PDB file of C-alpha atoms in Angstrom:
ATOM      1  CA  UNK A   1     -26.380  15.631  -3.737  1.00 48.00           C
ATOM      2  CA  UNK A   2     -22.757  16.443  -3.672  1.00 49.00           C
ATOM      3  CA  UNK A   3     -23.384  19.847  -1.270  1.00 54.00           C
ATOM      4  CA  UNK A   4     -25.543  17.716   0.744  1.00 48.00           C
ATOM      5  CA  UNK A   5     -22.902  15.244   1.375  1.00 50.00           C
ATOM      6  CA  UNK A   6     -20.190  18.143   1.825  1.00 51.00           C
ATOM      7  CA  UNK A   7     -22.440  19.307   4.193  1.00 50.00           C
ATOM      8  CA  UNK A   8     -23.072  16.479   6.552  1.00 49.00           C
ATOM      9  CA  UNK A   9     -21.286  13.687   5.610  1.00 53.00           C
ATOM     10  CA  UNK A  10     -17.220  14.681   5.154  1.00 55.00           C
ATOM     11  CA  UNK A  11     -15.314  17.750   5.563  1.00 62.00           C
ATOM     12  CA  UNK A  12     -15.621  20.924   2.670  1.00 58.00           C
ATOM     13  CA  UNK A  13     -13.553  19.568  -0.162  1.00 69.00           C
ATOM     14  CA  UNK A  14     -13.000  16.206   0.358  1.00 80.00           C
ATOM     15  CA  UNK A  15     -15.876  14.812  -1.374  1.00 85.00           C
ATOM     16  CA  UNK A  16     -13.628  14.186  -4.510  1.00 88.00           C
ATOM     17  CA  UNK A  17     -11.064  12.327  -2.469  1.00 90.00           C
ATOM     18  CA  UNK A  18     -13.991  10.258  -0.497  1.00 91.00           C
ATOM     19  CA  UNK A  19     -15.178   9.372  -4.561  1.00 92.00           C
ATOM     20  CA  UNK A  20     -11.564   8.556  -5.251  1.00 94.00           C
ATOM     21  CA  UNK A  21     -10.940   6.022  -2.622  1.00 95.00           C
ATOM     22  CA  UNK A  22     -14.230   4.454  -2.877  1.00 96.00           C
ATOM     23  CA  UNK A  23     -13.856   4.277  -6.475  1.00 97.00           C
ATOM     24  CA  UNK A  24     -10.133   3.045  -5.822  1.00 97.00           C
ATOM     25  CA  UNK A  25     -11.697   0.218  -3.753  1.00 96.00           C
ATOM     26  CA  UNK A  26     -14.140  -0.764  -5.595  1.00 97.00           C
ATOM     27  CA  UNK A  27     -12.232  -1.085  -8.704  1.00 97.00           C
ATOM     28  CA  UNK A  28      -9.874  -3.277  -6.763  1.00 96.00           C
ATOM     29  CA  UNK A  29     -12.151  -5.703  -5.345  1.00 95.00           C
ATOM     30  CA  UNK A  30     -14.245  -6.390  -8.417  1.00 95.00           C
ATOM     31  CA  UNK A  31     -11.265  -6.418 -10.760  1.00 95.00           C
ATOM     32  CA  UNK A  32     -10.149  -9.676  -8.049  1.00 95.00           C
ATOM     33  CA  UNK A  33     -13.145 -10.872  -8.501  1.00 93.00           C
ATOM     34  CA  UNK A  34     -13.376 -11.199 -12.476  1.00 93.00           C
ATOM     35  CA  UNK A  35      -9.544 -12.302 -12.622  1.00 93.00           C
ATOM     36  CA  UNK A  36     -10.590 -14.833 -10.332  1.00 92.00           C
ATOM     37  CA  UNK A  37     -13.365 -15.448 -11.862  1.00 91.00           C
ATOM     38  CA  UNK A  38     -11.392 -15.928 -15.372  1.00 90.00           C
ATOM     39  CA  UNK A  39      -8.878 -18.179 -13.948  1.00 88.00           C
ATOM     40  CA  UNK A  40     -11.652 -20.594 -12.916  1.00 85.00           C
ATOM     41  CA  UNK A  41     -13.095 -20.586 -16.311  1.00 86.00           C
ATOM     42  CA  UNK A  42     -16.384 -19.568 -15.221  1.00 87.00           C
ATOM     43  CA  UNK A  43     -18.432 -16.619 -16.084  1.00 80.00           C
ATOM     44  CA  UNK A  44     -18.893 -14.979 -19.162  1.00 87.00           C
ATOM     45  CA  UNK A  45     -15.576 -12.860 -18.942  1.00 85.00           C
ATOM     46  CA  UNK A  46     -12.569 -13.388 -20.434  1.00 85.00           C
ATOM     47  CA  UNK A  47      -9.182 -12.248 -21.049  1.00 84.00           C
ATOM     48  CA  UNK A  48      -8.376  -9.548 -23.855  1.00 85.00           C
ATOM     49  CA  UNK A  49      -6.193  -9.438 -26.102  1.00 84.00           C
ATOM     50  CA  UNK A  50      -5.786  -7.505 -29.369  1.00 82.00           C
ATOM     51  CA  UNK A  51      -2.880  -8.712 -32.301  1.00 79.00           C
ATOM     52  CA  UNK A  52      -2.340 -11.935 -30.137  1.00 81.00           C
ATOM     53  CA  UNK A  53      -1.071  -9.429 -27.439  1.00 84.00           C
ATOM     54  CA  UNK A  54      -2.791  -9.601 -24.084  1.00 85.00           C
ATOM     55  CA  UNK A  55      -3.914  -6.693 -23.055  1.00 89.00           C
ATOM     56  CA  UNK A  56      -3.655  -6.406 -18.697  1.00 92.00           C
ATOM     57  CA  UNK A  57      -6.023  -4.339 -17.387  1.00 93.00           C
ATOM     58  CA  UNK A  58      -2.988  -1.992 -16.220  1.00 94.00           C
ATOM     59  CA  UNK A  59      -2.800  -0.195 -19.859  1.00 94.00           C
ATOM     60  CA  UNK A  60      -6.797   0.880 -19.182  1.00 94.00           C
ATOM     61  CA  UNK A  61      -6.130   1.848 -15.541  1.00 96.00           C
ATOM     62  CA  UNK A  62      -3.270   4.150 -16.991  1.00 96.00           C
ATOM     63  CA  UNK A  63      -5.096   5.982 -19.449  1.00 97.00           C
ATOM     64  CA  UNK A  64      -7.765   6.509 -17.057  1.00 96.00           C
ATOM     65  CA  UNK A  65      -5.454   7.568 -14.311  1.00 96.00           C
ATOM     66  CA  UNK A  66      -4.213  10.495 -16.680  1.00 96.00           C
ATOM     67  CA  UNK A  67      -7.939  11.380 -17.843  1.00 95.00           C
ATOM     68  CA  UNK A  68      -9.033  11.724 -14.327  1.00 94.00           C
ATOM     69  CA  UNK A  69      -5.869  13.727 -13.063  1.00 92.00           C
ATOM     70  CA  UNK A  70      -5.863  16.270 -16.032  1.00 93.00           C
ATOM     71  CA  UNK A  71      -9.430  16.179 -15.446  1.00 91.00           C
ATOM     72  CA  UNK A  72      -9.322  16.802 -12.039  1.00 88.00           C
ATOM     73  CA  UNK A  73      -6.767  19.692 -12.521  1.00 86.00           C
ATOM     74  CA  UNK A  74      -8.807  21.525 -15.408  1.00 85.00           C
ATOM     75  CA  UNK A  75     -11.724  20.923 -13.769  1.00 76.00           C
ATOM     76  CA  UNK A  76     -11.126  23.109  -9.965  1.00 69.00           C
ATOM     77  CA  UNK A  77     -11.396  21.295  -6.681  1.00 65.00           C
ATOM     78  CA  UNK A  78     -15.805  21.161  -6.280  1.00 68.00           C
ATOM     79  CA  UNK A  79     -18.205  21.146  -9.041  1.00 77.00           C
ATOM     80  CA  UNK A  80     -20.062  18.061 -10.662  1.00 83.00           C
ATOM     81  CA  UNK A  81     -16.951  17.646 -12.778  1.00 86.00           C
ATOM     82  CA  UNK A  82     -14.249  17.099  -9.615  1.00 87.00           C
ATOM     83  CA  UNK A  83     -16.361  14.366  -8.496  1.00 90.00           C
ATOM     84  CA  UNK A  84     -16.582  12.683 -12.134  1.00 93.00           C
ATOM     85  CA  UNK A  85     -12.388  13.147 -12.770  1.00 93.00           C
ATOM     86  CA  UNK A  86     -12.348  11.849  -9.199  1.00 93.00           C
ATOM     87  CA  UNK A  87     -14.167   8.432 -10.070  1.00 95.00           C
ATOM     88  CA  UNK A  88     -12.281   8.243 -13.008  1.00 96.00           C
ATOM     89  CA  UNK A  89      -9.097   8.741 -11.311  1.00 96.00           C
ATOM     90  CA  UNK A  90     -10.053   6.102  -8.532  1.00 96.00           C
ATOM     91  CA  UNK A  91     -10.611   3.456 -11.040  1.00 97.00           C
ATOM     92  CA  UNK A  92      -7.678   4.395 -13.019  1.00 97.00           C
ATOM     93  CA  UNK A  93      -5.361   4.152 -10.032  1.00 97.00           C
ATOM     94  CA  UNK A  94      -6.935   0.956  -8.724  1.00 96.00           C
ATOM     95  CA  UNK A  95      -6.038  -1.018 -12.310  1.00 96.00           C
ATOM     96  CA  UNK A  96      -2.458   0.256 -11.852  1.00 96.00           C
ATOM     97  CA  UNK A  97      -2.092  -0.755  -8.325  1.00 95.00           C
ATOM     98  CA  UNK A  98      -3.576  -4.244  -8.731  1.00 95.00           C
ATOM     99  CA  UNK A  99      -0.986  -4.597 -11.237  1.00 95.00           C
ATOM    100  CA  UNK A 100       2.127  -2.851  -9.150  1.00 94.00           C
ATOM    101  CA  UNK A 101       4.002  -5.963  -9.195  1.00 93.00           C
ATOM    102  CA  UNK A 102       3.879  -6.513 -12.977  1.00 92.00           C
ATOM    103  CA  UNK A 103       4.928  -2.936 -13.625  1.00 93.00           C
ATOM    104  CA  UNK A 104       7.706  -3.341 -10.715  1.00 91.00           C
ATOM    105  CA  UNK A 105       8.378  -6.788 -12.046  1.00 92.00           C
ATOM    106  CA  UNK A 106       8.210  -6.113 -15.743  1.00 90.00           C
ATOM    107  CA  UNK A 107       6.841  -9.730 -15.838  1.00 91.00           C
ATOM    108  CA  UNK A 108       3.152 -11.457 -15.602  1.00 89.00           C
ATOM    109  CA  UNK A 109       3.361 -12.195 -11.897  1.00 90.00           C
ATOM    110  CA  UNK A 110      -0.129 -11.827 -10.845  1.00 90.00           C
ATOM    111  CA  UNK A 111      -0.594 -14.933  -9.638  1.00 90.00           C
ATOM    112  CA  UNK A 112       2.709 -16.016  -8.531  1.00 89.00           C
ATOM    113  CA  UNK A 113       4.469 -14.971  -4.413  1.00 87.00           C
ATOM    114  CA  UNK A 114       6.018 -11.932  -5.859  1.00 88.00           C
ATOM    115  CA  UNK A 115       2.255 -10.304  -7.017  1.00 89.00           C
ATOM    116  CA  UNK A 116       1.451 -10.248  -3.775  1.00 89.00           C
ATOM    117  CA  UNK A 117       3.348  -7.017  -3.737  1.00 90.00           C
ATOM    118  CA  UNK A 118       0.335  -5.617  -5.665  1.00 92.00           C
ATOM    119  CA  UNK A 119      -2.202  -6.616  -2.913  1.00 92.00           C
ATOM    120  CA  UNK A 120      -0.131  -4.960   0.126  1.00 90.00           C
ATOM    121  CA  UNK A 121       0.514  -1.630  -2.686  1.00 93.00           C
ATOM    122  CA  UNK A 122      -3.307  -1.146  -2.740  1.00 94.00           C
ATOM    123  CA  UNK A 123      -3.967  -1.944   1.180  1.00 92.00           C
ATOM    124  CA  UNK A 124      -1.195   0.504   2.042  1.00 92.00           C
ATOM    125  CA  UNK A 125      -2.435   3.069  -0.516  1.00 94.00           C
ATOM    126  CA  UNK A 126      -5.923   3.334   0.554  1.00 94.00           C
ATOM    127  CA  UNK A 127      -5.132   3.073   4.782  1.00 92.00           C
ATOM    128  CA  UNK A 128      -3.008   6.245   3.925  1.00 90.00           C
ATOM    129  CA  UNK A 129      -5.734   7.992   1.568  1.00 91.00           C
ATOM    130  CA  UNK A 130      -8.212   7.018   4.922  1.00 90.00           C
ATOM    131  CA  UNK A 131      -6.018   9.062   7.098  1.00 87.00           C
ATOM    132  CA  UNK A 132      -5.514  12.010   4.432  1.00 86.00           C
ATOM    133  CA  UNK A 133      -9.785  12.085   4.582  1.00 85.00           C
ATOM    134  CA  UNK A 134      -9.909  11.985   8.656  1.00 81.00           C
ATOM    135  CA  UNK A 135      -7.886  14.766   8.872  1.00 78.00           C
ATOM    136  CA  UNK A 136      -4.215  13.447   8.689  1.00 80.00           C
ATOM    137  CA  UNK A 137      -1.831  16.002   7.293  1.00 78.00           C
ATOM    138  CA  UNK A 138       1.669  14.707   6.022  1.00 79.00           C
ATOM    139  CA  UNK A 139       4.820  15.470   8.853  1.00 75.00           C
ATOM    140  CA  UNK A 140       2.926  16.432  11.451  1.00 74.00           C
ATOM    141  CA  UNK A 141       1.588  19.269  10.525  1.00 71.00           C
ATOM    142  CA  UNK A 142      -2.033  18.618  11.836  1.00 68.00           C
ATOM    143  CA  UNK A 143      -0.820  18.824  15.389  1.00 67.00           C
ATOM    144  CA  UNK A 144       0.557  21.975  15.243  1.00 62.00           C
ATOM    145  CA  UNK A 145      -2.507  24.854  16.528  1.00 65.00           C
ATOM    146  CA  UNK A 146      -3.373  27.405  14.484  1.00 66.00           C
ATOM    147  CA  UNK A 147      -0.925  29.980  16.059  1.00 66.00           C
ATOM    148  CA  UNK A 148       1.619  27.621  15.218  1.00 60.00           C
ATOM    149  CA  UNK A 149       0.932  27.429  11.634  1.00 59.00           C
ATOM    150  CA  UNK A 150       0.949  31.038  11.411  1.00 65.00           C
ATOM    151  CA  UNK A 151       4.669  30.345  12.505  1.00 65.00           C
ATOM    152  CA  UNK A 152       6.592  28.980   9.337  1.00 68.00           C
ATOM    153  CA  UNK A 153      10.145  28.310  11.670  1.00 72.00           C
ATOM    154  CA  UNK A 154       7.474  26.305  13.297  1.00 72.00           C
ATOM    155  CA  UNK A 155       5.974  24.528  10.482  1.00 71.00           C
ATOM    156  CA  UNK A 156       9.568  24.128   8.457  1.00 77.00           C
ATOM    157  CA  UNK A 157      11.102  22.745  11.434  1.00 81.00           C
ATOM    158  CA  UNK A 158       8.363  20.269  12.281  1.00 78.00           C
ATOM    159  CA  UNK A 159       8.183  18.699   8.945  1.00 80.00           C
ATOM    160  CA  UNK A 160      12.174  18.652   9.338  1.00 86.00           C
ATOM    161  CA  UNK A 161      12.259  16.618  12.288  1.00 86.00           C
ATOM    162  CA  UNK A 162       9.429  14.239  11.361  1.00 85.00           C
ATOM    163  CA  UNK A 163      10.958  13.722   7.928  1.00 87.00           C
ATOM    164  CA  UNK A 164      13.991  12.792   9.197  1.00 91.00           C
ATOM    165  CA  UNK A 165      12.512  10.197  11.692  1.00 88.00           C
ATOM    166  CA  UNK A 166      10.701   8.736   8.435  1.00 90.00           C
ATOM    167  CA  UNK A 167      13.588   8.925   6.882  1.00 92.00           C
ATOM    168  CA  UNK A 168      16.136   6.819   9.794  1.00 93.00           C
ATOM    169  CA  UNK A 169      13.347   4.245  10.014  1.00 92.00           C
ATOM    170  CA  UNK A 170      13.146   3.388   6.282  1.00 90.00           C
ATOM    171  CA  UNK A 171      16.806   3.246   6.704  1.00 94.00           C
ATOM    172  CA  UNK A 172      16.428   0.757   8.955  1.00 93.00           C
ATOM    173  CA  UNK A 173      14.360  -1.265   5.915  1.00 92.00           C
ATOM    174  CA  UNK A 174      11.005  -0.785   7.967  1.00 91.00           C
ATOM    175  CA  UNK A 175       9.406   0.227   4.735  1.00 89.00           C
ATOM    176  CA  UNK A 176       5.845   0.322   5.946  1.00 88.00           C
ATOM    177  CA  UNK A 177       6.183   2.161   9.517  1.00 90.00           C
ATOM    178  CA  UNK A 178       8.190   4.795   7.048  1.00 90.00           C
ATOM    179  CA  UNK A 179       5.211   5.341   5.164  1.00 90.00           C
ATOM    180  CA  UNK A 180       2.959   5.622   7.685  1.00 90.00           C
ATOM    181  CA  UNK A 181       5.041   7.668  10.338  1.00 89.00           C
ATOM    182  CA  UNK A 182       4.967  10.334   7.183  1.00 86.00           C
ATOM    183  CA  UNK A 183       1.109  10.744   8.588  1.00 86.00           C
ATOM    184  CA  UNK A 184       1.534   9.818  12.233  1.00 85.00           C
ATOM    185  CA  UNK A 185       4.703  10.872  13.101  1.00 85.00           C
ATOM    186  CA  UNK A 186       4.297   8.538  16.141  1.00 84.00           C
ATOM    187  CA  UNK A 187       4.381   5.637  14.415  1.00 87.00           C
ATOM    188  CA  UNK A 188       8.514   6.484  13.676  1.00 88.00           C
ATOM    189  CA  UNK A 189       9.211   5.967  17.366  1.00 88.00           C
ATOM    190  CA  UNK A 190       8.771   2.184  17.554  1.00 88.00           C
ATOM    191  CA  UNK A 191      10.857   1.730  14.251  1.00 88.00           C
ATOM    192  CA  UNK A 192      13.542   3.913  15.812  1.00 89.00           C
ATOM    193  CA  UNK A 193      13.710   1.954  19.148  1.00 88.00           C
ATOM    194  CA  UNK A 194      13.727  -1.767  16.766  1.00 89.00           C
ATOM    195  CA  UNK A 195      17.116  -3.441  15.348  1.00 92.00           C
ATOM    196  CA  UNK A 196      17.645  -2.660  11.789  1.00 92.00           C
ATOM    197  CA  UNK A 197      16.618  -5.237   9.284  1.00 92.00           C
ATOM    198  CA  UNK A 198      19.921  -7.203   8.393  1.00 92.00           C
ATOM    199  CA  UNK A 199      19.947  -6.307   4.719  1.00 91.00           C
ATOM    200  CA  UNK A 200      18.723  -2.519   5.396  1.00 92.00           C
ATOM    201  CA  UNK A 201      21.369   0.427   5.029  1.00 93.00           C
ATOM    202  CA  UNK A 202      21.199   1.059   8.805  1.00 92.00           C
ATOM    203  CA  UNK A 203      22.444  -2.266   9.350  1.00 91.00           C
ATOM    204  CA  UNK A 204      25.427  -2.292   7.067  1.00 90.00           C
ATOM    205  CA  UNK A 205      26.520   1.502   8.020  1.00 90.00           C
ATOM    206  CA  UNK A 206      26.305   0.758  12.114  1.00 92.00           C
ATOM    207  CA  UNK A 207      26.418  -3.036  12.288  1.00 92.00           C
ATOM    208  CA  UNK A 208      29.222  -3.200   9.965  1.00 88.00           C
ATOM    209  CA  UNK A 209      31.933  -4.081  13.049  1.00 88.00           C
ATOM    210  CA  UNK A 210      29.422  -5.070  15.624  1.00 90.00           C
ATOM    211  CA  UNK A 211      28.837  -8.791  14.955  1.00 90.00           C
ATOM    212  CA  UNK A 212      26.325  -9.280  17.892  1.00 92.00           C
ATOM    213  CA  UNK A 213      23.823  -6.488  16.639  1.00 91.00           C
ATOM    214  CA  UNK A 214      24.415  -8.035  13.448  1.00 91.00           C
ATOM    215  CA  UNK A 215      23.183 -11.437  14.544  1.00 93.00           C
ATOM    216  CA  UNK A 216      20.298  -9.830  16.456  1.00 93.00           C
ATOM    217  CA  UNK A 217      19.274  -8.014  13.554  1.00 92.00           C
ATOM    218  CA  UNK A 218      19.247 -11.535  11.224  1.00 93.00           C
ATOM    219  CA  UNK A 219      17.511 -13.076  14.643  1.00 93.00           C
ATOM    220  CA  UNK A 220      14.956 -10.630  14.673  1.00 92.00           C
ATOM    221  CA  UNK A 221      14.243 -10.446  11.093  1.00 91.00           C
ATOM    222  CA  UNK A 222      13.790 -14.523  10.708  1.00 91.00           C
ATOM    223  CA  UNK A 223      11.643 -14.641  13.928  1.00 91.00           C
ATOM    224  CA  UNK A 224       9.290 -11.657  12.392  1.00 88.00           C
ATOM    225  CA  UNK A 225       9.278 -12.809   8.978  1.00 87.00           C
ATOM    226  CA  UNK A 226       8.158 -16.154  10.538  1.00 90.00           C
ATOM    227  CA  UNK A 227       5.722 -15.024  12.831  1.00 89.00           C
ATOM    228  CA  UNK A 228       3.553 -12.860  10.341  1.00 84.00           C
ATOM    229  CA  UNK A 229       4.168 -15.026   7.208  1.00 83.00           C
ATOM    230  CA  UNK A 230       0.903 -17.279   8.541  1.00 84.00           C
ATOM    231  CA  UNK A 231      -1.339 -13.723   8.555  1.00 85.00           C
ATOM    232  CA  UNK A 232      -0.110 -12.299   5.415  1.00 83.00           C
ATOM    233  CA  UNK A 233      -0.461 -15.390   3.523  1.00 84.00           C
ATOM    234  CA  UNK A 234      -4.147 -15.902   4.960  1.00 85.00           C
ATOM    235  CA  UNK A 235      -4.759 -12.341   3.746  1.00 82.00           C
ATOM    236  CA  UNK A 236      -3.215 -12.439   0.595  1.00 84.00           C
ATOM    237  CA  UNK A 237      -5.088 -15.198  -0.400  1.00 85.00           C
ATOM    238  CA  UNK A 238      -8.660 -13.430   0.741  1.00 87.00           C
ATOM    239  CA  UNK A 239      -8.074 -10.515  -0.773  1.00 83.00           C
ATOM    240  CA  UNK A 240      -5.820 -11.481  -4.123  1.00 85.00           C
ATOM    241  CA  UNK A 241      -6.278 -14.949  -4.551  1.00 85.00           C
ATOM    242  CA  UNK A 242      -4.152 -18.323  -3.812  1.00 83.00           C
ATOM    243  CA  UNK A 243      -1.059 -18.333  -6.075  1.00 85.00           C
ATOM    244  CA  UNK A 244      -0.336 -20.372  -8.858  1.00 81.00           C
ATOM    245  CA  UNK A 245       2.374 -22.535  -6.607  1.00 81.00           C
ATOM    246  CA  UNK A 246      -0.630 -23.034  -3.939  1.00 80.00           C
ATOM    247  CA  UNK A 247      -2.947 -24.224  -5.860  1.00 76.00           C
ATOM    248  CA  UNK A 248      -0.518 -26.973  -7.685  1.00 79.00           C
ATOM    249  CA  UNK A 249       0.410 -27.873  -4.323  1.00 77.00           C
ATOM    250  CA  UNK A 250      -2.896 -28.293  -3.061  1.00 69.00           C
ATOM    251  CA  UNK A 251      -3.558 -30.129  -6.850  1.00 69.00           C
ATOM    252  CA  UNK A 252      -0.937 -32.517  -5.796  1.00 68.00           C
ATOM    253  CA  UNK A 253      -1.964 -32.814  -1.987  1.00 65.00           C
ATOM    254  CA  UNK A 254      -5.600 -34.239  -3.572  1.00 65.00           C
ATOM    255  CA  UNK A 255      -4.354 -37.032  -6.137  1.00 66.00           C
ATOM    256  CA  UNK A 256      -1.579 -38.095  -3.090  1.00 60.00           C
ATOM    257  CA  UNK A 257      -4.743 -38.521  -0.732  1.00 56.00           C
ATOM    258  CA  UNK A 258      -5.737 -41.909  -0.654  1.00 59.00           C
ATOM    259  CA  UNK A 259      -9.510 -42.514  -2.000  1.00 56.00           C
TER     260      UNK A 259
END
């Protein structure tokens, strides 16, 4: 099954990492669905907790994490036993990430504003693991024919000038175009050509003594933040769940409402 599907399905050797991101996916979306499912009290699941310490589903995720990666490393890149350590990892990985904020946070935040973090962590995480599958290598480098990547000035210098764009547009406290101009070096361009985010190092190195671009900057950043806080809250709440605040507000909103 596993040739077949190397064969005609995705490219030689990345049938593990197709079995890791679905895996990853997966884990993520039912793991929503039972914490969900727990917070409603309905269902037969429930939380756990061992020497009245509750156990989050992060500690699991980590051990499996490590089983899968040793695994995977022991185990060679094909063979029935890549794809297993693959599975393994992608369900490992997806209980860490769907817990990023706690571990960031050292704190139970799930269901508070600040565990959305964990949400846009695993939606980030798998649109780059997409890109690594369709062919997407890190810097650049995919671009470059195969008489350039004979070249290594070539190759060194490529990677040099798209990690450096990366690198002045996460300076610029565009965290996500960063990440994903790593992949599509294109991406860097319309980061570069944007004002700085007012807090962002950018701003305080070359904004320091220009008090206009410093008030376009804040400008900028309110009227984005505003604009997409609508979108991300509508998918934040489809895809993690309302918060705790939400849901007393919307509590509230009902016994207000006159009968």
């Amino acid at each position: 099954m596993g040739d077949w599907l190397q064969r005609n399905i995705v490219e030689p050797g990345k049938l593990p990492l197709l079995i890791a991101l679905a895996s990853f996916v997966l884990t993520f979306v039912i793991t929503r669905v039972i914490t969900r499912l727990i917070r409603a009290g309905r269902g037969p699941f429930g939380n756990v907790s061992a020497g009245g310490v509750h156990i989050h589903h992060v500690v699991p995720g980590v051990v499996l994490t490590v089983v899968g990666g040793f695994g995977a490393v022991a185990s060679g890149r094909s063979g029935f036993g890549s794809y297993v350590c693959a599975a393994v990892f992608g369900i490992g990985a997806g209980l860490v990430l769907d817990e990023f904020a706690l571990v960031l946070h050292l704190d139970d935040v799930y269901w508070t504003e600040a565990g959305r973090k964990s949400v846009e962590v695993v939606v980030v995480t798998a649109a780059l693991v997409g890109l690594v599958l369709v062919g997407f290598a890190p810097f650049g480098v995919n671009d470059l024919s195969d008489e350039e990547l004979q070249d290594r000035g070539t190759v060194l210098s490529t990677v040099a000038v798209n990690f450096l764009f990366a690198l002045a547009v996460l300076s610029k406290g565009k965290v996500k175009l960063a990440v994903f101009s790593v992949f599509v070096p294109f991406v860097a361009l319309f980061g570069l050509v944007r004002v700085a985010r007012p807090d962002s190092p950018w701003a305080r190195r070359f904004y320091r003594r220009r008090p206009r671009a410093r008030a376009r900057a804040v400008l900028r950043a309110y009227h984005h933040d505003r604009r997409w806080a609508g979108p991300r809250r509508v998918l934040g709440d489809w895809l993690g769940g309302k918060t705790d605040a939400e849901l007393s507000r919307a509590a509230e909103h009902r016994t207000d409402a006159p009968p």
